Amino acid sequence: MRLVIARCSVDYAGRLTAHLPSAPRLILVKADGSVSIHADDRAYKPLNWMSPPCTLKEGADDTAGVWTVVNKAGEKLIITMEEILHDSSHELGVDPGLIKDGVEAHLQELLADRIETIGEGYTLIRREYPTAIGPVDILCRDADGATVAVELKRRGDIDGVEQLTRYLELLNRDPHLAPVRGVFAAQEIKPQARVLATDRGIGCLVLDYDAMRGIEDDKLRLF
C-alpha cells in the first residue's frame, strides 16, 4: 500500500463530473490497483475513488504534478499535486479476512450444508472460496450450472453489497467461472442495501437462523 499526503485538487470525468478544490488530502494506492482520496473526517469513506481494474499514470517532465487514473470504462480521476508532504509504501501481505462471529459462521456452515435453500438444484463448489481480496463465503452452481457467489451477513447493509460487488468483479475475470452472479444473504437486509443489490443484479436472501437449525422453515425467501 502506498500512502501519499499532499496538497492537491481532484477532478473526476465520467458519467458525471466532480471537482475537489485544493486542500491537504490522503491518497491511498492499494495493491489491487484502487486509488482513493480521503479528508481528515468521514471515517472510512473516501471523498473520491477509482475501483480496480484501473491504471495509474504519474506525469513526467512538465506534468510531474499530475496523476491520471483510468478505469476500464474510460472514466478518469485526475489528481493535480501542488505539494507532496509524505510519500511512503508498505507491504501489508495477505490479509486473513474478517473473523466471523459465532452466528455468522454457523449460518455459513448451515447454508453450505443446505445449499438447496438458495434454490432447487443448487450444488456447493466450496465455502470460503479464496480470491486476491479475501474469501467468498460460499461459491455454488445453480440448476443450470451457472456460478453463484454468496455473501453472508447477520445484518445486511450497503457495505455488504459493496463487498459482494468487488468479489463479483474479480470472479468474473476467471473464464472457468464466468458468468458469476451474486446472492446477498442475511437474517435482516436493510432497505437501502436491497435497493442497491437489485440495481446491481444481485439477489437477496433472508435467512431464518432458528429455522435453519431445525425448526420448521417458513421464512426463507429469495427475492
Backbone as a ProteinNet text record, in pm:
[ID]
protein_1_A
[PRIMARY]
MRLVIARCSVDYAGRLTAHLPSAPRLILVKADGSVSIHADDRAYKPLNWMSPPCTLKEGADDTAGVWTVVNKAGEKLIITMEEILHDSSHELGVDPGLIKDGVEAHLQELLADRIETIGEGYTLIRREYPTAIGPVDILCRDADGATVAVELKRRGDIDGVEQLTRYLELLNRDPHLAPVRGVFAAQEIKPQARVLATDRGIGCLVLDYDAMRGIEDDKLRLF
[TERTIARY]
83.9	0	87.9	49.6	123.2	37.7	96.9	27.5	93.7	13.9	64.1	-22.4	40.7	-29.1	17.1	-77	-39.6	-145.4	-101.9	-196.8	-228.3	-354.6	-391	-534.9	-566.9	-704.9	-737.4	-865.5	-904.8	-1023.6	-1014.4	-1124.5	-1162.1	-1291.9	-1343.4	-1420	-1388.5	-1457.8	-1509.6	-1641.9	-1703.9	-1848.9	-1936.2	-2079.9	-2125.8	-2058.1	-2079.4	-1943.2	-1941.3	-1815.1	-1817.3	-1700.7	-1689.8	-1553.9	-1548.2	-1422.7	-1402.7	-1283.9	-1243.7	-1138.5	-1163.3	-1064.4	-940.1	-838.5	-709.9	-723.2	-663.1	-661.9	-567.1	-518.3	-436.6	-523.7	-476.8	-555.8	-464.6	-523.6	-454.2	-495.7	-396.4	-422.1	-371.4	-458.6	-421.4	-417.8	-306.6	-294.1	-272.4	-371.5	-365.3	-309.7	-272.2	-211.4	-306	-437.4	-533.2	-549.8	-477.1	-482.5	-577.8	-658.8	-755	-685.6	-746.6	-695	-809.6	-786.7	-890.7	-831.8	-914.7	-871.6	-954	-884.8	-951.3	-923.4	-1022.6	-1005.1	-991.4	-967.8	-947.2	-1080.8	-1179.2	-1309.8	-1377.8	-1507.6	-1587.2	-1556	-1485.8	-1449.7	-1375.5	-1428	-1357.6	-1393.3	-1496.8	-1548.5	-1460.6	-1413.1	-1329	-1411.5	-1342.3	-1406.2	-1431.4	-1335.2	-1347.4	-1257.3	-1284.7	-1207	-1223	-1135.7	-1144.9	-1121.6	-1220.8	-1211.5	-1134.7	-1069.3	-999.1	-1099.4	-1056.4	-922.9	-907.8	-795.9	-767	-615.9	-572.4	-429.3	-397.9	-281.7	-234.9	-112.3	-118.5	-5.2	36.3	160	213.4	281.9	250.1	303.3	454.1	513	657.5	687	809.5	856.8	764.9	702.9	625	490.8	453.2	327.6	353.7	468.9	508.4	409.2	334.9	242.4	104.5	84.7	-49.1	-52.6	-144.2	-169.5	-300.8	-300.4	-423	-456.5	-574.8	-621.8	-737.3	-727.2	-828.5	-879.4	-1012.3	-1067.5	-1105.3	-1157.2	-1185.2	-1295.9	-1378.3	-1485.4	-1437.8	-1309.9	-1256	-1278.8	-1336.3	-1355.1	-1220.3	-1203	-1073.1	-1084.3	-981.9	-963.8	-830.6	-834.9	-714.2	-678.3	-561.4	-515	-399.6	-420.2	-318.2	-244.4	-119.4	-38	23.4	10.3	75.2	196	179.8	289.7	272.3	373.5	369.6	434.9	359.7	406.5	459.5	411.9	455.4	429.6	522.2	505.6	578.7	503.9	566.3	489	557.7	495.9	517.9	419.6	425.1	368.4	436.4	388.1	304.6	176.1	87.2	69.8	102.5	85.6	-59.5	-85.6	-221.4	-301	-416	-498.9	-578.6	-585.1	-659.8	-809.9	-856.5	-1000.1	-1066.7	-1190.8	-1268	-1306.8	-1280.2	-1320.8	-1467.3	-1550.5	-1693.2	-1730.6	-1837.6	-1884.1	-1953.7	-1991.3	-2044.3	-2167.4	-2260	-2384.2	-2355.8	-2275.2	-2246.8	-2171.8	-2075.8	-2000.9	-2092.7	-2183.7	-2275.6	-2374.9	-2417.8	-2505.3	-2439	-2310.9	-2237.4	-2233.9	-2204.2	-2197.6	-2332.6	-2439.7	-2573.7	-2614.7	-2587.8	-2629.7	-2551.5	-2423.4	-2343.7	-2396.3	-2439.4	-2490.7	-2628.5	-2704.2	-2840	-2846.8	-2760	-2743.6	-2871.3	-2961.3	-3087.4	-3176.9	-3139.2	-3211.1	-3211.4	-3101.3	-3090.4	-3180.5	-3192.4	-3277.7	-3267.5	-3371.1	-3373.3	-3265.5	-3191.6	-3088.9	-2953	-2937.4	-2807.9	-2710	-2583.4	-2478.4	-2362.9	-2299.8	-2190.2	-2058.6	-1984.9	-1847.3	-1754.1	-1759.6	-1687	-1721.1	-1696.6	-1704	-1570.1	-1573.7	-1451.8	-1366.8	-1429.7	-1357.7	-1255.1	-1126.6	-1022.5	-1017.3	-997.8	-970.1	-857.1	-808.4	-698.2	-738.2	-868.2	-913.4	-989.5	-978.8	-1044.2	-1134.6	-1177.6	-1258	-1406	-1464.5	-1608.8	-1674.2	-1777.9	-1839	-1877.7	-1954.6	-1997.8	-1995.2	-1937.8	-1943.9	-2017.9	-2118.2	-2200.9	-2245	-2318.4	-2374.6	-2525.9	-2596.1	-2741.6	-2780.5	-2908.8	-2957.3	-2911.9	-2878	-2831.4	-2679.8	-2611.3	-2466	-2393.7	-2466.9	-2403.9	-2347.6	-2239.5	-2173.3	-2244.8	-2257.7	-2322.9	-2233.3	-2205.3	-2127.9	-2223.6	-2209.2	-2299.2	-2219.2	-2263.6	-2204.3	-2303.3	-2255.9	-2341.4	-2314.1	-2421.1	-2410.3	-2522.9	-2500.6	-2612.9	-2713.2	-2661	-2745.3	-2687.7	-2766.8	-2717.1	-2733	-2621.4	-2626.5	-2550.4	-2536.5	-2475.4	-2331.7	-2257.7	-2118.3	-2107.5	-2202.2	-2200.6	-2224.8	-2314.6	-2340.5	-2216.7	-2150.1	-2027.3	-1919.7	-1910.1	-1811.9	-1838.9	-1964	-2000.1	-1975.5	-2001.4	-1976.7	-1829.4	-1740.3	-1596.3	-1558.8	-1616.5	-1590.6	-1637.7	-1756.2	-1811.5	-1725.7	-1676.5	-1589.4	-1466.5	-1410.9	-1290.4	-1322.1	-1426.7	-1460.8	-1497.5	-1558.4	-1599.7	-1483.7	-1363.6	-1245.2	-1193.4	-1241.8	-1197.3	-1285.6	-1231.3	-1314	-1373	-1314.4	-1365.9	-1489.6	-1510.3	-1624.1	-1730.2	-1688.3	-1779.9	-1882.3	-2003.9	-2050.2	-2088.4	-2058.6	-2089.1	-2190.4	-2299.6	-2395.1	-2389.4	-2448.8	-2436.4	-2568.8	-2559.6	-2672.7	-2625	-2696.5	-2665.5	-2760.6	-2705.7	-2787.9	-2764.1	-2871.5	-2859.9	-2989	-2981	-3101.2	-3194.2	-3133.1	-3209.5	-3136.7	-3207.3	-3145.9	-3209.8	-3127.6	-3178.3	-3232	-3336.2	-3397.6	-3298.2	-3205.4	-3109	-3018.8	-2981.5	-2897.9	-2973.3	-3102.2	-3182.9	-3194.7	-3213.8	-3224.5	-3094.1	-2980.6	-2850.8	-2824.7	-2856.9	-2836.5	-2920	-3046.7	-3134.8	-3081.6	-3033.6	-2979.5	-2859.1	-2785.2	-2665.5	-2690.2	-2816	-2848.5	-2814.7	-2806.3	-2773.3	-2902.5	-2920.5	-3037.2	-3022.3	-3135.1	-3134.4	-3206.5	-3141.6	-3197	-3205	-3327.1	-3347.5	-3344.8	-3258.7	-3239.4	-3302.8	-3367.9	-3420.5	-3326.8	-3248	-3145.1	-3205	-3314.5	-3377.5	-3429	-3490.2	-3541.5	-3429.2	-3316.6	-3204.6	-3142.3	-3165.6	-3113.6	-3208.6	-3323.8	-3409.2	-3554.4	-3591.1	-3732.7	-3798.3	-3927.4	-3998.7	-3973.4	-3933.7	-3890.4	-4007.3	-4045.2	-4147.5	-4111.6	-3982.8	-3945.8	-3831.5	-3782.4	-3671.9	-3730	-3681.8	-3736.8	-3623.1	-3630.8	-3534.3	-3604.4	-3550.4	-3613.8	-3525
-118.9	0	124.5	221.6	348.6	457.9	534.2	643.8	774.8	864.3	995	1101.8	1192.1	1308.4	1428.3	1496.7	1603.9	1712.6	1833.4	1939.1	1920.3	1899.3	1866.2	1905.9	1910	1921.3	1795.9	1762	1636.6	1661.7	1606.5	1615.4	1475.6	1448.9	1321.3	1346.8	1268.6	1280.4	1143.2	1130.4	1002.6	1024.5	938.7	955.9	1090.7	1136.2	1268	1335.9	1462	1530.6	1583.7	1587.3	1636.4	1701.7	1800	1871.3	1890.2	1856.4	1884.9	1994.8	2109.9	2218	2183.7	2263.9	2238.6	2232.7	2127.1	2109.1	1993.9	1985	1868.8	1743.7	1634.4	1512	1389.8	1278.3	1149.8	1071	1021	939.6	798.9	699.1	559.8	488.1	424.5	340.4	198	111.7	-23.1	-122.5	-239	-341.9	-391.4	-379.7	-424	-322	-207.9	-105.2	8.3	-4.1	100.4	224.9	339.1	468	541.5	590.7	664.3	787.7	893.2	1022	1049.5	1079.5	1095.9	1232.9	1283.8	1401.5	1354.9	1448.8	1414	1410.3	1348.6	1326.6	1213.5	1197.5	1098.6	954.1	929.7	793.1	725.5	613.1	536.1	581.2	660	687.2	788.4	754.7	848.7	959.7	1069.2	1178.9	1139.1	1067.4	1016.4	895.1	810.8	687.2	629.4	535.5	459.3	312.8	230.6	88.5	12.7	-97.6	-177.3	-250.8	-288.3	-265.7	-124.3	-61.9	70.7	87.7	190.9	216.8	356.6	368.3	496.8	540.1	660.6	716.7	846.7	849.9	971.5	1052	1180.5	1266.9	1278.3	1306.5	1324.1	1464.3	1507.5	1639.1	1750.9	1823.7	1941.3	1903.7	1773.1	1730.3	1641.4	1658.4	1571.3	1576.6	1688.7	1701.9	1650.3	1579.2	1531.6	1379	1320.1	1176.6	1154.9	1058.4	1025.3	878.7	855.2	719.2	691.3	582.2	548.9	407.2	389.6	254.9	195.7	73.2	2.1	67.1	151.1	221.7	353.1	386.8	511.1	631.8	610.4	720.9	759.9	888.5	938.3	1009.1	987.1	1060.3	1133	1264.3	1343.8	1417	1383.9	1442.2	1537.3	1663.6	1764.6	1796.3	1752.3	1770.2	1910.5	1974.4	2103.7	2092	2008.1	1986	1849.4	1765.6	1634.1	1644.1	1613.7	1624.9	1492.4	1382.1	1249.8	1150.2	1056.3	953.4	827.3	723.5	600.1	479.4	365.4	240.4	134.7	47.7	-53.4	-184.4	-295.9	-428.3	-484.1	-498.7	-548.5	-700.2	-760.5	-905	-943.4	-1072.6	-1123.9	-1109.9	-1044.6	-1024.9	-1151.8	-1193.9	-1316.2	-1300.6	-1175.1	-1151.8	-1136.9	-1093	-1071.4	-1204.1	-1219.1	-1340	-1324.6	-1412.4	-1400.7	-1441	-1380.7	-1422.2	-1557.3	-1613.3	-1748.3	-1767.4	-1671.8	-1686.4	-1680	-1583.5	-1568	-1689.6	-1738.5	-1856.8	-1978.1	-1990.3	-2103.7	-2093.6	-1970.8	-1950.4	-2000.5	-1967.8	-2011.5	-2164.6	-2225.7	-2371.9	-2435	-2378.6	-2432.7	-2416.4	-2297	-2272.1	-2360.3	-2381.3	-2468.7	-2612.1	-2652.4	-2788.7	-2806.2	-2693	-2697	-2599.2	-2621.6	-2526.5	-2510	-2609.7	-2600	-2489	-2431.7	-2316	-2201.4	-2185.8	-2076.7	-2102.5	-2228	-2262.8	-2410.3	-2465	-2606.5	-2637.3	-2744.7	-2786.9	-2724.5	-2641.8	-2580	-2682.7	-2669.2	-2755.3	-2669.8	-2715.5	-2640.3	-2664.6	-2556.1	-2568	-2573.2	-2468.8	-2472.4	-2350.3	-2363.5	-2249.6	-2177.7	-2047.8	-1967.5	-1980.8	-1956	-1966.2	-1852.7	-1884.5	-1780.5	-1690.8	-1559.9	-1464.1	-1372.9	-1287.8	-1198.2	-1092.8	-1070.6	-967.8	-1027.4	-1158.3	-1223.2	-1335.8	-1420.4	-1537.1	-1503.7	-1562.8	-1555.1	-1656.9	-1617.3	-1705.7	-1841.1	-1838.2	-1962.4	-1943.1	-2039.8	-2042.4	-2170.1	-2154.7	-2269.6	-2258.6	-2358.6	-2356.4	-2374.9	-2304.6	-2319.4	-2441.4	-2461.5	-2580.2	-2584.9	-2469	-2462.2	-2469.6	-2483.3	-2493.1	-2360.2	-2248.7	-2116.3	-2093.9	-2019.6	-1995.3	-1885.4	-1906.6	-1810.8	-1787.5	-1659.9	-1623.2	-1569.5	-1620.3	-1582	-1512	-1392.8	-1320.6	-1324.6	-1367.4	-1385.6	-1279.8	-1223.7	-1129.2	-1156.8	-1118.3	-1123	-1014.4	-892.4	-779.8	-723.8	-728.2	-688.2	-539.8	-471.3	-329	-303	-176.6	-138.7	-187.4	-186	-231.4	-375.9	-459	-599	-614.6	-532.2	-535	-490.7	-386.1	-337.6	-446.3	-517	-624.5	-734.2	-774.1	-877	-828	-700.9	-644	-656.3	-630.4	-642	-787.1	-880.2	-1022	-1059.8	-1014.1	-1048.5	-993.3	-870.2	-811.9	-899.3	-950	-1032.6	-1171.8	-1235	-1370.4	-1375.4	-1269.8	-1268.7	-1252.1	-1229.4	-1227.5	-1369	-1465.8	-1604.5	-1674.6	-1710.5	-1771.9	-1906.8	-1972.3	-2101.3	-2084.4	-1962.4	-1936.9	-1849.4	-1753.6	-1655.6	-1722.5	-1666.4	-1551.2	-1590.3	-1501.4	-1526.3	-1422.2	-1466.4	-1372.2	-1383.8	-1287.3	-1281.9	-1296.3	-1349.1	-1354.5	-1298.2	-1199.1	-1136.9	-1196	-1270.2	-1343	-1290	-1267.2	-1216.1	-1244.7	-1235.4	-1251.3	-1130.8	-1016.3	-893.8	-811	-763.4	-683	-544.8	-443.2	-306.4	-263.4	-179.5	-138.2	-77.5	5.6	67.6	-36.6	-139.7	-246.6	-326.8	-349.4	-424.4	-348.5	-216.5	-134.7	-139.2	-124	-127.3	-263.7	-370	-505	-526.9	-488.3	-504.4	-427.3	-306.2	-223.1	-288.5	-368.6	-433.1	-578	-618.5	-752.3	-861.2	-824.9	-919.4	-961.5	-1092	-1141.5	-1125.1	-1115.3	-1101.1	-1220.9	-1281.5	-1399.1	-1370.8	-1372.8	-1352	-1487.6	-1501.5	-1629	-1626.3	-1733.2	-1751.2	-1848.1	-1795.6	-1874.7	-1993.6	-1968.1	-2077.2	-2185.7	-2143.2	-2240.8	-2324.7	-2263.2	-2336.4	-2433.4	-2408.4	-2500.5	-2616.7	-2618.9	-2735.8	-2708.5	-2583.7	-2550.9	-2545.4	-2573.3	-2572.9	-2443	-2455.8	-2341.7	-2284.2	-2158.8	-2092.8	-1948.3	-1910.8	-1771.2	-1747.5	-1851.3	-1833.6	-1782.3	-1664.8	-1604	-1554.5	-1587.6	-1537.2	-1435.6	-1311.5	-1203.9	-1174
0	0	0	-82.9	-87.7	-25.5	66.4	132.5	92	36.7	-3.8	61.8	134	187.8	106.2	43.1	-48.5	-50.8	-81	-114.8	-262.6	-293.6	-430.6	-459.8	-587.6	-632.4	-713	-720	-784.2	-877.3	-997.8	-1094.3	-1140.4	-1141.2	-1189.8	-1318.6	-1421.7	-1550.2	-1589.4	-1589.8	-1624.1	-1654.9	-1598.5	-1619.7	-1565.4	-1459	-1402.5	-1392.8	-1359.1	-1333.6	-1191	-1129.4	-992	-973.9	-886.8	-862.1	-712.7	-666	-528.1	-533.6	-474	-477.9	-397	-412.8	-348.4	-196.2	-137.4	8.2	40.1	164.3	203.7	211.4	150.6	148	156.4	196.3	197.4	73.9	-0.5	-118.9	-90.6	-105.5	-85.9	-219.9	-248.6	-368.2	-318.6	-338	-282.6	-383.7	-332.4	-416.4	-525.2	-503.3	-605.1	-717	-705.9	-809	-779.4	-676.4	-645	-591.7	-617.5	-570.8	-502.1	-381.9	-310.1	-244.5	-236.3	-180.3	-55.5	54.3	183.6	245.1	318.5	402.5	547	637.7	778.4	852.5	790.4	852.9	775.8	787.5	713.1	749.4	860.2	899.6	784.9	736.4	633.7	492.3	473	338.7	265.1	144.6	69.5	5.8	-27	-99.6	-244.8	-299.6	-435.9	-448.6	-546.9	-558.4	-698.8	-731.8	-855.8	-820.5	-847.3	-813.7	-921.6	-884.7	-984.8	-1074.7	-1196.8	-1252.3	-1306.7	-1276.1	-1327.6	-1336	-1407.1	-1422.7	-1371.4	-1310.4	-1258.6	-1337.5	-1394.1	-1466.4	-1399.5	-1353.4	-1293	-1401.4	-1409.1	-1513.5	-1508.3	-1622.3	-1632.5	-1682.6	-1657.2	-1703.7	-1654.3	-1750.4	-1710.5	-1649.3	-1652.8	-1590.9	-1469.6	-1407	-1295.4	-1180.4	-1171.1	-1059.7	-1088.1	-1198.7	-1234.3	-1237.6	-1159.3	-1164.3	-1239.4	-1329.9	-1404	-1380.7	-1326	-1300	-1396	-1472.3	-1572.6	-1547.3	-1547.2	-1529.5	-1665.2	-1664.1	-1789	-1869.7	-1804.3	-1875.4	-1935.5	-1911.6	-1964.7	-1876.4	-1758.2	-1664.6	-1605	-1576.1	-1530	-1394.7	-1314.1	-1189.6	-1204.1	-1208.7	-1232.3	-1103.5	-1049.9	-923.8	-955.6	-929	-955.2	-825.3	-818.1	-698.4	-695.4	-580.2	-561.3	-468.2	-366.6	-271.8	-207.2	-215.7	-151.8	-14.2	89.4	227.3	280.8	223.7	269.1	157	138.8	36.3	83.9	117.1	165.5	116.6	105.4	63.4	170.4	187.3	292.5	240	267.9	231.1	346.2	324.1	429.2	423.2	309.5	296.6	278.1	278.8	258.9	387.6	377.5	496	526.4	653	685.5	674	658.1	645.4	781	775.9	897.5	960.5	1088.4	1159.8	1200	1152.8	1175.2	1317.4	1367	1498.6	1486.6	1600.5	1601.1	1515.1	1521.8	1446.2	1296.7	1254	1111.5	1056.8	1134.2	1090.6	1082.4	1179.7	1179.2	1064.3	1032.3	917.2	789.8	776.1	657.7	650	763.5	768.3	735.3	793.2	769.2	623.4	566.2	428.6	330.9	359.5	273.1	279.7	398.7	416.7	353.6	346.9	291.4	174.7	78.1	-31	-113.1	-105.5	-178.7	-125.1	-8.2	46.1	-54.4	-127.5	-224.2	-343.6	-382.2	-495.3	-526.7	-586.7	-621.2	-725.2	-701.9	-797.2	-775.8	-671.5	-643.8	-587.8	-622.3	-568.4	-517.8	-411.6	-349.8	-423.9	-451.5	-500.6	-380.4	-294.2	-168.3	-84.3	45.5	137.5	135.5	173.2	183.6	56.6	-57.9	-185.9	-194.3	-208.8	-199.2	-322.3	-297.8	-403.6	-355.2	-443.1	-408.9	-306.7	-287.6	-193.4	-75.9	-57.5	55.5	8.1	102	64.4	44	-59.8	-81.1	12.1	83.4	183	123.6	16.6	-47.7	-199.2	-267.8	-413.8	-452.7	-538.5	-575.3	-720.3	-767.5	-902.6	-894.1	-983.6	-985.3	-1069.3	-1087.1	-1157.3	-1303.2	-1359.3	-1497.7	-1508.7	-1394.6	-1395.1	-1389.2	-1376.6	-1368.3	-1227.8	-1219.1	-1091.3	-1012.8	-882.4	-793.4	-672.2	-642.1	-523.3	-417.2	-294.9	-185.7	-76.4	-38.2	74.6	190.1	307.6	425.1	531.7	588.8	699.2	798.3	922.7	1017.4	980.8	962.9	922.2	792.8	689.1	557.8	532.6	515.7	483	353.2	318.1	190.4	180	291.2	287.1	240.2	282.5	240.9	91.5	37.5	-107	-183.3	-132.1	-196.5	-194.6	-83.2	-71.5	-174.3	-186	-282.9	-426	-452	-584.9	-622.1	-525.7	-554.1	-584.1	-507.8	-535	-676.4	-714.2	-845.1	-958.5	-940.8	-1042.8	-1063.5	-954.3	-961.8	-1018.1	-967.3	-1011.5	-1159.1	-1208.5	-1348.4	-1445.5	-1392.2	-1478.5	-1504.5	-1426.9	-1441.4	-1543.8	-1660.9	-1765.3	-1725.2	-1624	-1578.2	-1489	-1437.9	-1350.3	-1415.3	-1496.5	-1553.9	-1646.6	-1651.3	-1573.9	-1431.3	-1336.8	-1195.5	-1149.3	-1091.9	-1032.8	-881	-813.5	-668.4	-595.1	-473.3	-380.5	-246.9	-196	-67.5	36	132.9	229.5	370.1	443.8	580.5	656.1	789.1	869.6	853.4	825.8	804.8	700	599.9	494	495.5	513	519.4	383	383.1	255.8	156.4	206.4	116.4	51.6	128.8	75.8	-29.3	-6.6	-102	-234.4	-225	-346.3	-425.4	-354.3	-421.4	-484.5	-411.6	-463.9	-589.9	-584.7	-700.2	-820.4	-795.3	-903.5	-970.1	-893.6	-946.2	-989.8	-990.9	-1036	-936.9	-809.1	-702.5	-631.6	-613.8	-542.3	-392.5	-321.7	-175.8	-112.5	-16	51.9	201.2	257.1	400.4	469.5	570.3	638.8	777.6	813.6	949	1021.1	1114.1	1180.8	1255.7	1327.3	1402.9	1309.2	1198.6	1103.2	1044.9	1019.6	961.7	1061.9	1189.5	1291.1	1316.8	1246.1	1257.7	1280.9	1312.8	1330.1	1192.5	1184.4	1056.6	981.7	855.6	775.1	696.3	733.2	652.9	626.4	652.5	639.8	543.4	479.8	384.2	253.7	210.8	91.9	3.1	-123.5	-220.3	-308.3	-308.8	-386	-506.2
[MASK]
+++++++++++++++++++++++++++++++++++++++++++++++++++++++++++++++++++++++++++++++++++++++++++++++++++++++++++++++++++++++++++++++++++++++++++++++++++++++++++++++++++++++++++++++++++++++++++++++++++++++++++++++++++++++++++++++

